[in-house]
XYZ file of C-alpha atoms in Angstrom:
586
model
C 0.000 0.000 0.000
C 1.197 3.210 -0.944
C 1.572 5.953 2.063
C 0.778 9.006 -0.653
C 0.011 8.978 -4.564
C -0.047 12.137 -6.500
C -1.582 12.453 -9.897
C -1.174 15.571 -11.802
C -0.625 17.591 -8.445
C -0.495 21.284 -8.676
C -0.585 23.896 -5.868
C -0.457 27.465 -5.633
C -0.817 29.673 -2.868
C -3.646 32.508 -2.763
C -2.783 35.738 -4.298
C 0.691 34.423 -5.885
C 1.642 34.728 -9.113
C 2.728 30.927 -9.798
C 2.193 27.554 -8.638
C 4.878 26.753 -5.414
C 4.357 22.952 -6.688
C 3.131 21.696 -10.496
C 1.948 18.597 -11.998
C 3.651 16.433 -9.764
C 3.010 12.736 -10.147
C 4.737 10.332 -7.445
C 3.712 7.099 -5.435
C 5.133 7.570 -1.896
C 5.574 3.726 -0.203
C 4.395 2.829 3.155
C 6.534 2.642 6.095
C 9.372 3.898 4.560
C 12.279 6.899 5.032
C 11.551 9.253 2.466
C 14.119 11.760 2.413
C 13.024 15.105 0.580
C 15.563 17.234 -1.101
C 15.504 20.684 -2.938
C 17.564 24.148 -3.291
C 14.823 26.865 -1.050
C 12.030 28.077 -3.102
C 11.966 24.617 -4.657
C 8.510 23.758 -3.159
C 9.645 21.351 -0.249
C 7.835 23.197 2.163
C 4.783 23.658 0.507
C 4.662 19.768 -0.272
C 5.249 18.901 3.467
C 2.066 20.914 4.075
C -0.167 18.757 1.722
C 1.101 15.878 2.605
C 0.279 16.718 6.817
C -3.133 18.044 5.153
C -2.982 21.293 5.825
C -4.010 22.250 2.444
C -5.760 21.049 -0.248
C -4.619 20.442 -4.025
C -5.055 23.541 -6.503
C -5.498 21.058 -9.153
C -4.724 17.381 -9.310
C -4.877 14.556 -6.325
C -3.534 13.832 -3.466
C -4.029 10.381 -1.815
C -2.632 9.925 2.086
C -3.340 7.225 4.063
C -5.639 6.363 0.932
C -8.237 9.633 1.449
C -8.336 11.748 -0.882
C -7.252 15.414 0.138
C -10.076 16.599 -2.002
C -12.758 15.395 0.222
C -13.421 17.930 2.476
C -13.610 15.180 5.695
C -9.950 14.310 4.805
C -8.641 16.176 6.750
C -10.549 15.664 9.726
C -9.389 12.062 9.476
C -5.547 12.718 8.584
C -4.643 14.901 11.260
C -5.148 12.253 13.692
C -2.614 10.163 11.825
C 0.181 12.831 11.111
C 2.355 15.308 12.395
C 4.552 18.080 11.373
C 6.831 19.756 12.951
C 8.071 23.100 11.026
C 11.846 24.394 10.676
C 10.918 27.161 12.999
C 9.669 25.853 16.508
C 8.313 29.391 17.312
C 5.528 28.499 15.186
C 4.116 25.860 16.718
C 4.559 26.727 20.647
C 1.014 27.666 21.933
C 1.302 27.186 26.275
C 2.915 29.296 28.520
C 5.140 26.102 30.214
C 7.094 23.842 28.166
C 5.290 20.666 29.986
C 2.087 22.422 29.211
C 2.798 22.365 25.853
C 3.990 18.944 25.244
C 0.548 17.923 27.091
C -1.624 19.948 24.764
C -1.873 17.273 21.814
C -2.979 14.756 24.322
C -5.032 16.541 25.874
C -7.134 17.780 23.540
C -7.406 13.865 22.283
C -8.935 13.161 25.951
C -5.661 11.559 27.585
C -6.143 11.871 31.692
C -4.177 11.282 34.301
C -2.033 9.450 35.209
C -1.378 8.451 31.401
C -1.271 12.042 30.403
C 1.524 12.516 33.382
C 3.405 9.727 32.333
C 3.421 10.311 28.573
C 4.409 14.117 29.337
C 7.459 12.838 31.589
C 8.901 10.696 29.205
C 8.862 12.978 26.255
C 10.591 15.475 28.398
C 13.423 13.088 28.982
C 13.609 11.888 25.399
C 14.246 15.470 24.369
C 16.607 16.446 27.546
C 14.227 19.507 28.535
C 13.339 17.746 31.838
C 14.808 20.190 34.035
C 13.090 23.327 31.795
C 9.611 21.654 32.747
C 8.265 25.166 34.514
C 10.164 27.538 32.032
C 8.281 29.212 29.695
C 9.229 28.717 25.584
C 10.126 32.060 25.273
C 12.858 31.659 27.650
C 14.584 28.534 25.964
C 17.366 28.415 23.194
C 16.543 27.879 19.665
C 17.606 24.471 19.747
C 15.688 24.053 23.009
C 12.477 24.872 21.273
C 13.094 23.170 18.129
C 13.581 20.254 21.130
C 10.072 20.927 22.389
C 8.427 21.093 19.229
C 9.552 17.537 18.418
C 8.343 16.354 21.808
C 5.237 17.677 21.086
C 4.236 15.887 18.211
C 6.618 12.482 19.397
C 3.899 12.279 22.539
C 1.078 11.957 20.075
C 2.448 9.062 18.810
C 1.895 9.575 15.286
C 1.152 7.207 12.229
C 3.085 9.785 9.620
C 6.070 11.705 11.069
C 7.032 14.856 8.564
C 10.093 16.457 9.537
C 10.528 20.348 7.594
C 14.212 20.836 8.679
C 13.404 19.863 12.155
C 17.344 19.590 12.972
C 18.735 22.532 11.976
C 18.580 24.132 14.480
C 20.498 21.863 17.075
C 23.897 21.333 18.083
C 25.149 18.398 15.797
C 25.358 15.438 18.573
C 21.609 16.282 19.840
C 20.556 16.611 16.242
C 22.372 13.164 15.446
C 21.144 11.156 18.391
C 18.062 12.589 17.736
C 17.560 11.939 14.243
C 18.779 8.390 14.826
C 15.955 7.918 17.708
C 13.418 9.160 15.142
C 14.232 6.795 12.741
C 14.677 3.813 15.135
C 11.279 4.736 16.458
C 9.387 4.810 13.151
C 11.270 1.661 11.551
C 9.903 -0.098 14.796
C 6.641 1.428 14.740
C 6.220 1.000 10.973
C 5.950 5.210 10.644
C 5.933 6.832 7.321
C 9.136 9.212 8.139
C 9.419 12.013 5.636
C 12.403 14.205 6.006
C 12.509 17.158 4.151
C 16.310 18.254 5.171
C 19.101 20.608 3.640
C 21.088 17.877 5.693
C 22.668 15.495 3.145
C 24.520 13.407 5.714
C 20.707 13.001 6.724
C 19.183 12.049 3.306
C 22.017 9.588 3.037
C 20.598 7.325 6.142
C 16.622 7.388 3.736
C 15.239 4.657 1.963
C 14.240 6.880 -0.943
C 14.779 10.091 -2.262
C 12.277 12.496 -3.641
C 14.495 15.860 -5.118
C 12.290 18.886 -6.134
C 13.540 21.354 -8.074
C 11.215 24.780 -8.847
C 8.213 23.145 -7.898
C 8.730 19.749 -9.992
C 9.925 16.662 -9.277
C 13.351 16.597 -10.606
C 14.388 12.874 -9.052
C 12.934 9.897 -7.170
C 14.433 6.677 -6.197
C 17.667 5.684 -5.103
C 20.086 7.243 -2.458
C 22.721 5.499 -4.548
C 21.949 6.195 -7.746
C 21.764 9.974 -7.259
C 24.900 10.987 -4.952
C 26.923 8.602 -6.914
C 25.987 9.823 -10.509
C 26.467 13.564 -10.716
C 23.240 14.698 -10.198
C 23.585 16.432 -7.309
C 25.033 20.235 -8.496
C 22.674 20.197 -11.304
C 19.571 20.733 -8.176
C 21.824 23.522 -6.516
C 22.722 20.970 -4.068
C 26.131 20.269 -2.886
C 27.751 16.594 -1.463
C 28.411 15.476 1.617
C 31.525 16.271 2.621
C 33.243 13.172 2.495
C 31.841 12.539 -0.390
C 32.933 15.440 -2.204
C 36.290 15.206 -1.122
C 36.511 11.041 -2.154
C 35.471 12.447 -5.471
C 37.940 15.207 -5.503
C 40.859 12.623 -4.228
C 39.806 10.762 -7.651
C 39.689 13.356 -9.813
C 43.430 14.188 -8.714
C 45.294 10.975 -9.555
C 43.064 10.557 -12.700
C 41.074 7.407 -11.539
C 38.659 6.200 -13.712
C 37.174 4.804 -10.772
C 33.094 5.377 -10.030
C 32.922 6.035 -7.084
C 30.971 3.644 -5.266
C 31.870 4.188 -1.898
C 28.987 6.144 -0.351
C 28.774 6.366 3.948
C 31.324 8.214 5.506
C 33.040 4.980 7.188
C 33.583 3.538 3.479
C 35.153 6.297 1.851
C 37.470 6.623 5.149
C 38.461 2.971 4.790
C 38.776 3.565 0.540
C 40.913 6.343 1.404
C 43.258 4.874 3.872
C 43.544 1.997 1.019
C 44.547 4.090 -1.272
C 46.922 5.509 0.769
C 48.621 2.076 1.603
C 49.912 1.876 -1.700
C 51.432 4.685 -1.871
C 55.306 5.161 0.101
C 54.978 8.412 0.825
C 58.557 10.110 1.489
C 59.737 11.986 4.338
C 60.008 15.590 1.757
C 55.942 14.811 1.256
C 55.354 14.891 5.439
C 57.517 17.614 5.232
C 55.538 19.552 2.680
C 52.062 18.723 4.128
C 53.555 20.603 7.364
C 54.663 23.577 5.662
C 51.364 24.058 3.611
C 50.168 23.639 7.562
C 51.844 25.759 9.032
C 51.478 28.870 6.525
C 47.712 28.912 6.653
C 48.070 28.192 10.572
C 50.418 31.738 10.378
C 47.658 33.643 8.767
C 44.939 32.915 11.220
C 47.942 33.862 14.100
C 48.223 37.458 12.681
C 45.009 38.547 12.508
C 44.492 36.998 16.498
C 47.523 39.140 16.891
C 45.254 42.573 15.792
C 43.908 44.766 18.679
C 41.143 43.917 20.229
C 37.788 45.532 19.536
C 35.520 43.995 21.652
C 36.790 42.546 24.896
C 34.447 40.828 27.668
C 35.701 40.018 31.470
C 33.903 37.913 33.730
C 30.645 38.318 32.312
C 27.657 37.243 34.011
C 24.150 37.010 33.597
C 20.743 35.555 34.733
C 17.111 35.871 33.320
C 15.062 36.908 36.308
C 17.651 37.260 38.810
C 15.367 38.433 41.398
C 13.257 34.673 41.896
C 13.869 31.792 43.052
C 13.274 30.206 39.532
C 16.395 32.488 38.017
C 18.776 30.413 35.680
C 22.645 31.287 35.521
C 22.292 32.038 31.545
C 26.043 33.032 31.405
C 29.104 32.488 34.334
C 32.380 34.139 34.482
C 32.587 34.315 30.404
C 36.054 36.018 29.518
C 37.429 36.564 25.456
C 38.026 39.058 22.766
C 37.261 40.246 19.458
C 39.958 40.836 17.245
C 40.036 43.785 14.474
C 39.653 41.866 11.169
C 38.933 38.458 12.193
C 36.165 35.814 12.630
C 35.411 34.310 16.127
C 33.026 31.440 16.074
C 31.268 31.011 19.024
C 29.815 27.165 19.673
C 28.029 25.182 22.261
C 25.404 23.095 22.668
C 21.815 24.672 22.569
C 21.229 26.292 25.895
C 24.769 26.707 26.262
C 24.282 31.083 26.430
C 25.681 31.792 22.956
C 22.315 34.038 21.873
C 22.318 35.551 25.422
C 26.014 36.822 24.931
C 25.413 38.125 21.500
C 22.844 39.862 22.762
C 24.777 41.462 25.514
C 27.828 43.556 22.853
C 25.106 45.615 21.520
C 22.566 46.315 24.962
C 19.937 44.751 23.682
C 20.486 42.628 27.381
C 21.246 45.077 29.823
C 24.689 44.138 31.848
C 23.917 42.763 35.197
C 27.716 41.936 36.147
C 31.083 41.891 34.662
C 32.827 44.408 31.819
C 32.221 44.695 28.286
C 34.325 47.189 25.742
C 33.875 47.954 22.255
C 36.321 49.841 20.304
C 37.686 50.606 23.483
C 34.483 52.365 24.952
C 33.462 50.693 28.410
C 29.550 49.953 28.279
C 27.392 51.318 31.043
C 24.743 53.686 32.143
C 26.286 56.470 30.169
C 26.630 54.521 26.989
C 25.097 55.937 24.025
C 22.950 53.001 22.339
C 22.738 54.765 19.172
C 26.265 54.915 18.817
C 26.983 51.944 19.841
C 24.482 49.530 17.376
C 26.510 51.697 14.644
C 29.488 49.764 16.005
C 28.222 46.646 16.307
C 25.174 45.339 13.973
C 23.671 42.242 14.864
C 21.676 39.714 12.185
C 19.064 37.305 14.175
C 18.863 33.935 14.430
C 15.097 34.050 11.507
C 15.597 36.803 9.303
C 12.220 37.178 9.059
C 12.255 38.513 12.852
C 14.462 41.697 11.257
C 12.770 42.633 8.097
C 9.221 44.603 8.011
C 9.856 47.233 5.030
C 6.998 47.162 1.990
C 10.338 46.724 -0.376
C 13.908 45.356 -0.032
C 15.024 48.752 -0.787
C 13.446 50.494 2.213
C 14.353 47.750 4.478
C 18.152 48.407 3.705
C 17.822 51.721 3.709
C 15.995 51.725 7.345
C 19.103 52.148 9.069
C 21.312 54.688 7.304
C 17.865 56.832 7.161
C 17.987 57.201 10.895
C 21.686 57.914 10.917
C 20.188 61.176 9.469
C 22.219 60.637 6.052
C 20.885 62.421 2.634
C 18.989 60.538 0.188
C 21.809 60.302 -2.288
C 24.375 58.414 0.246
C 21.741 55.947 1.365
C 21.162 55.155 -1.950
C 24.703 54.686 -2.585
C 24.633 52.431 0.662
C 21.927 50.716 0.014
C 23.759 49.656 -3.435
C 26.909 48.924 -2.266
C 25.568 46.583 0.163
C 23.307 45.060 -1.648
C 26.166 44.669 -4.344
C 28.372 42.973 -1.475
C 25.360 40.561 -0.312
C 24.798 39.581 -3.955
C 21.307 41.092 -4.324
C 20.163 42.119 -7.814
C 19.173 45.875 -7.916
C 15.840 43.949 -10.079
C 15.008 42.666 -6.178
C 14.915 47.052 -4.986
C 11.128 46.765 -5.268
C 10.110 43.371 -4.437
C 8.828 42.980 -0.603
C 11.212 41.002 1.060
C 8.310 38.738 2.582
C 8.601 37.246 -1.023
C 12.007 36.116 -1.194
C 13.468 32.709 -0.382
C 14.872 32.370 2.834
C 18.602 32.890 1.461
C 17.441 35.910 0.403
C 16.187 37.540 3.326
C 19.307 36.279 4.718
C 21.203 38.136 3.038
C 18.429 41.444 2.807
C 19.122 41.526 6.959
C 23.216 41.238 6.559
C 22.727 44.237 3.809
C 20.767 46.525 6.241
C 23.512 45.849 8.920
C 26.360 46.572 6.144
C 24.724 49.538 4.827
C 25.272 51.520 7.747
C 28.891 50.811 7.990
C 29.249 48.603 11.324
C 33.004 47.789 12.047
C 31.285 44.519 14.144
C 28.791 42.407 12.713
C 27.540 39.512 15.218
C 25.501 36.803 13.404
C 23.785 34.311 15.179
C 22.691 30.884 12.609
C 23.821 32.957 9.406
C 23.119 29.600 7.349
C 20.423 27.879 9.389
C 17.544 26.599 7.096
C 19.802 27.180 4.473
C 20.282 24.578 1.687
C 23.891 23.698 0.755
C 24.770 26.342 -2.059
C 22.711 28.713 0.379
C 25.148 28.124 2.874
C 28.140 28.230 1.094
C 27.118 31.829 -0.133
C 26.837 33.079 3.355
C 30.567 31.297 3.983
C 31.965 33.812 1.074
C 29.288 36.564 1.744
C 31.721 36.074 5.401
C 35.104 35.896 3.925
C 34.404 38.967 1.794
C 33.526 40.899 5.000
C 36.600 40.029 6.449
C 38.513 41.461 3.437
C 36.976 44.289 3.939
C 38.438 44.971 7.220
C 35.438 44.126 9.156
C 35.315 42.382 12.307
C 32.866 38.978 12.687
C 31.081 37.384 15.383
C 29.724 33.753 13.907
C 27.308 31.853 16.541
C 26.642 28.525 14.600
C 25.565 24.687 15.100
C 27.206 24.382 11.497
C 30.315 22.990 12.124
C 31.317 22.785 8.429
C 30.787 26.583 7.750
C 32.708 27.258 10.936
C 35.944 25.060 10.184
C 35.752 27.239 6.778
C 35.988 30.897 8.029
C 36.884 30.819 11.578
C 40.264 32.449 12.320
C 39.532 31.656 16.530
C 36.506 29.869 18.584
C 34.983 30.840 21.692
C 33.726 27.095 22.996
C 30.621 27.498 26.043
C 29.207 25.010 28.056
C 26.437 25.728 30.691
C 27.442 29.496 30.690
C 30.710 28.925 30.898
C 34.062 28.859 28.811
C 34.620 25.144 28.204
C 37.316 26.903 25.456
C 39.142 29.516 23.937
C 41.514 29.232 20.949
C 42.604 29.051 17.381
C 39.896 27.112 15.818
C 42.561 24.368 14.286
C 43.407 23.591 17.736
C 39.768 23.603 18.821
C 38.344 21.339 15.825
C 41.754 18.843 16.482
C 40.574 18.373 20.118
C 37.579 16.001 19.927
C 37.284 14.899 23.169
C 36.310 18.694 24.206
C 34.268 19.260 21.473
C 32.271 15.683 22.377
C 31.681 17.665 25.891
C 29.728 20.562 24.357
C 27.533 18.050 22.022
C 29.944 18.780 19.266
C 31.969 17.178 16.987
C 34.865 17.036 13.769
C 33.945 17.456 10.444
C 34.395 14.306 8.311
C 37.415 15.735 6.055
C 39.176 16.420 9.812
C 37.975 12.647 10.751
C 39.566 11.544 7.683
C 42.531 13.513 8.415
C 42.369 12.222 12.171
C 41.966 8.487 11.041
C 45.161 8.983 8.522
C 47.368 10.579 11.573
C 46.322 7.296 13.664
C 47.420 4.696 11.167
C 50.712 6.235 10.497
C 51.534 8.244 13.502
C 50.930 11.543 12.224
C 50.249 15.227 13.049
C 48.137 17.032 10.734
C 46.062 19.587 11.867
C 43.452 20.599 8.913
C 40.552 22.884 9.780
C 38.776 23.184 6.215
C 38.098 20.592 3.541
C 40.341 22.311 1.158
C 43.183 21.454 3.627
C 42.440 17.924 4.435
C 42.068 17.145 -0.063
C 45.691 19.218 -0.103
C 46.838 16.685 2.171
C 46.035 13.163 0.690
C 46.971 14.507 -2.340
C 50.262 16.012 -1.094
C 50.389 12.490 0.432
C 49.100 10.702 -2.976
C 52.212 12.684 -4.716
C 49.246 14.759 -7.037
C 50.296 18.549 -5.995
């Protein structure tokens, strides 16, 4: 029996100009991991939403569950069976406690105590928000919501689990242990799982791939088949990691090899093979620590800059005056230096929003000393003058923009700086020019742009009024791949510029490629401090703060094991130089 079956499925939303999904035909099988794929704006979303029946066809079919979505007591029926839970968690928080809301579902489906109790209890520990029981949402992380949202739909025990980007937004160990309970769960419960994910370490793990590409269906079938043929740029999609360096590695010594190796742990094995038959000399060790050491040296200067924010034993708590108040942040000591990027990572809950929010005032200072540009922050601080030091982009994007055109919205800022019309323009097109927006987007409303775009809309308003500090907290989250990888250079061009970058991220991939140093918190506190090459090289302390390696520095790691090596890589650039260096092909 099939789970869904389309026929000739089109949907547009009201009042838009074009269909967000058209003539789609597909038969979706039954207890199965579906993993769903797609650049933004390719119509993921929109499908998830049909498929949970929260909408009905424009034209065509839909079949879930074998009802048609077209009967108007579908949906009636369907919503008992499924659940959703959306990429951002604010959207589907509706009590004031975070127990309360994990009990609503139930509730409202007639579950008493002590069941109700019991059920509430245990999704609470599957999630780890046990001891937040009594908070309210609004006082948890984003990963802590995104947490609760997936407890809230995991208690109703659903027949259909739809997942829109429902990882993103936690620290990669939660997000994998997660994940890997999901799927255990619906494999034993026999659970449609649908995964629509920017994730591809993720879509790897489905049974099936569905790939959509502006509102089509541009693939279906097998994992295999479509990260192993090169099908994957052609969706604005980008490979795993591993994968993309395996392919690179074979592209070097001319192999005519396919390559079939696929999950991380066979391409490290494939590599280490091909290593083995190679005897690489002492002169190639000795170049692979050179190349080292010289991009090691450039990440030293800039550290070696002065500092232009510095923060000494910072401390904070949300309502300090009750007995309920939380130590947010503890002690928290570091600096910002002129022309560099400082990642700051930690699990979800670990304080990283709550300190960003501290270098501009948005928090007020409760205890501790914070300077920017050498200007001590206090009572006497100006705030206007100091948020046109230090701009800060939020973790939605949506949160920051609220302009009738992407024009005004970037303008918004160097208006109130009390700048003539003529230099705002030429701010508002310089940054837009640095972002990568088309001047065709001026007069669009930025409500109808994709959600790299707004991404990069909010950086643009920030840039346009000629910050020295930008702090962004989740730059890429939500993102898909080639999304991402335009905020990495959008970052590196910024720093060429001479400005000065705060990164707060879960994504340890974009981090290990722009990150000159890392700020590393745990529970408030500084679990680290350093370059990042030493940070990402330590994995035992980045396994404390729910973090972990990227799989080019596993590789890397695995290859220093078997031959009693020292390598220290931080990008995937590096760790390809490497084996190659290694593989005698540069």
């Amino acid at each position: 029996m099939n789970f869904a079956k389309a026929i000739n499925l089109s949907f547009t939303y009201p009042q838009a100009d074009s269909p967000a999904l058209l003539d789609l035909k597909f038969n979706l099988p039954k207890a199965r991991h579906i993993a769903v794929l797609g650049a933004n704006g390719s119509g993921k979303s929109s499908l998830a939403k049909l498929l949970a029946a929260l909408y009905q066809p424009t034209l065509g079919s839909l079949e879930v569950l074998g009802r048609d979505l077209n009967d108007p007591d579908a949906a009636d029926y369907l919503r008992h069976k499924l659940a959703i839970v959306f990429q951002n968690p604010d959207n589907q928080i509706v009590a004031t406690t975070v127990e309360e809301d994990i009990a609503f579902g139930p509730e409202n489906q007639g579950i008493a105590n002590p069941l109700l109790r019991q059920l509430v209890d245990d999704a609470l520990e599957l999630v780890d928000l046990t001891a937040y029981a009594q908070s309210e949402p609004t006082e948890l992380s984003g990963g802590q919501k995104q947490k609760l949202a997936l407890a809230g739909v995991l208690v109703m025990d659903p027949d259909v689990l739809i997942l829109d980007e429902a990882t993103s937004m936690l620290d990669p160990e939660t997000a994998r242990a997660l994940f890997k309970f999901i799927k255990e769960l619906c494999r034993q419960r026999e659970i449609n799982l649908i995964n629509i994910t920017h994730n591809m370490e993720e879509a790897l793990e489905a049974d099936e791939l569905l790939v959509l590409k502006e509102g089509k269906i541009g693939y279906q079938g097998s994992v295999k088949d479509f990260f192993v043929e090169d099908n994957v740029r052609s969706f604005h999609l980008l490979y795993p990691q591993h994968l993309y360096l395996w392919r690179e590695i074979l592209r070097s010594i001319n192999s005519a090899e396919t390559p079939s190796a696929l999950t991380f742990s066979e391409v490290k094995e494939a590599i280490i093979k091909l290593l083995d038959k190679q005897a690489f000399s002492k002169d190639a060790i000795d170049a692979c620590e050179k190349y080292l050491n010289s991009r090691a040296e450039i990440q030293r200067k800039r550290s070696e800059n002065s500092p232009v924010i510095e923060v000494k034993d910072l401390y904070f708590s949300y309502r300090p005056d009750l007995p309920i108040s939380i130590d947010t942040l503890r002690g928290i000591d570091f600096d910002l230096r002129q022309g560099e990027i400082l990642a700051v990572l930690g699990p979800s809950g670990a304080g990283k929003s709550t300190l960003m929010l501290h270098l501009n005032a948005l928090l007020k200072l409760q205890r501790g000393e914070i300077k920017v540009l050498g200007e001590r922050l206090g009572k006497q601080t100006s705030l206007k003058n100091l948020r046109r030091k230090v701009g800060l982009v939020f973790q939605y994007p949506e949160n920051q923009l609220f302009a009738e055109t992407v024009y005004n919205d970037i303008a918004f800022g160097p208006r109130q700086m009390g700048l003539s019309e003529a230099e705002v323009k030429r701010r508002v097109l310089e940054a837009s020019s640095l972002v990568s927006i088309d001047e065709s987007f001026m007069e669009r409303s930025p409500f109808e742009l994709s959600g790299g775009e707004m991404r990069r809309v909010a950086i643009a308003g920030v840039v346009a009024m000629g910050t020295e500090i930008i702090v962004m907290d989740e730059p890429s989250a939500g993102l898909d791949p080639e999304g991402s990888r335009e905020i990495v250079r959008l970052l590196k061009k910024l720093r060429e510029l001479g400005k000065s970058l705060i990164l707060v991220s879960h994504d340890m991939e974009d981090v290990a490629e722009v990150a000159d140093r890392a700020l590393l918190l745990e529970a408030g506190q500084v679990l680290g401090f350093s370059s990042a090459r030493e940070l990402f090289n330590q994995p035992e302390l980045l396994s404390r703060a729910m973090l972990s390696s990227t799989p080019p520095q596993e590789i890397i790691q695995a290859i220093n094991e078997t031959y009693s090596l020292d390598f220290k890589v931080q990008t995937t650039g590096e760790a390809i130089d490497i084996i190659k260096i290694l593989l005698g092909a540069q």
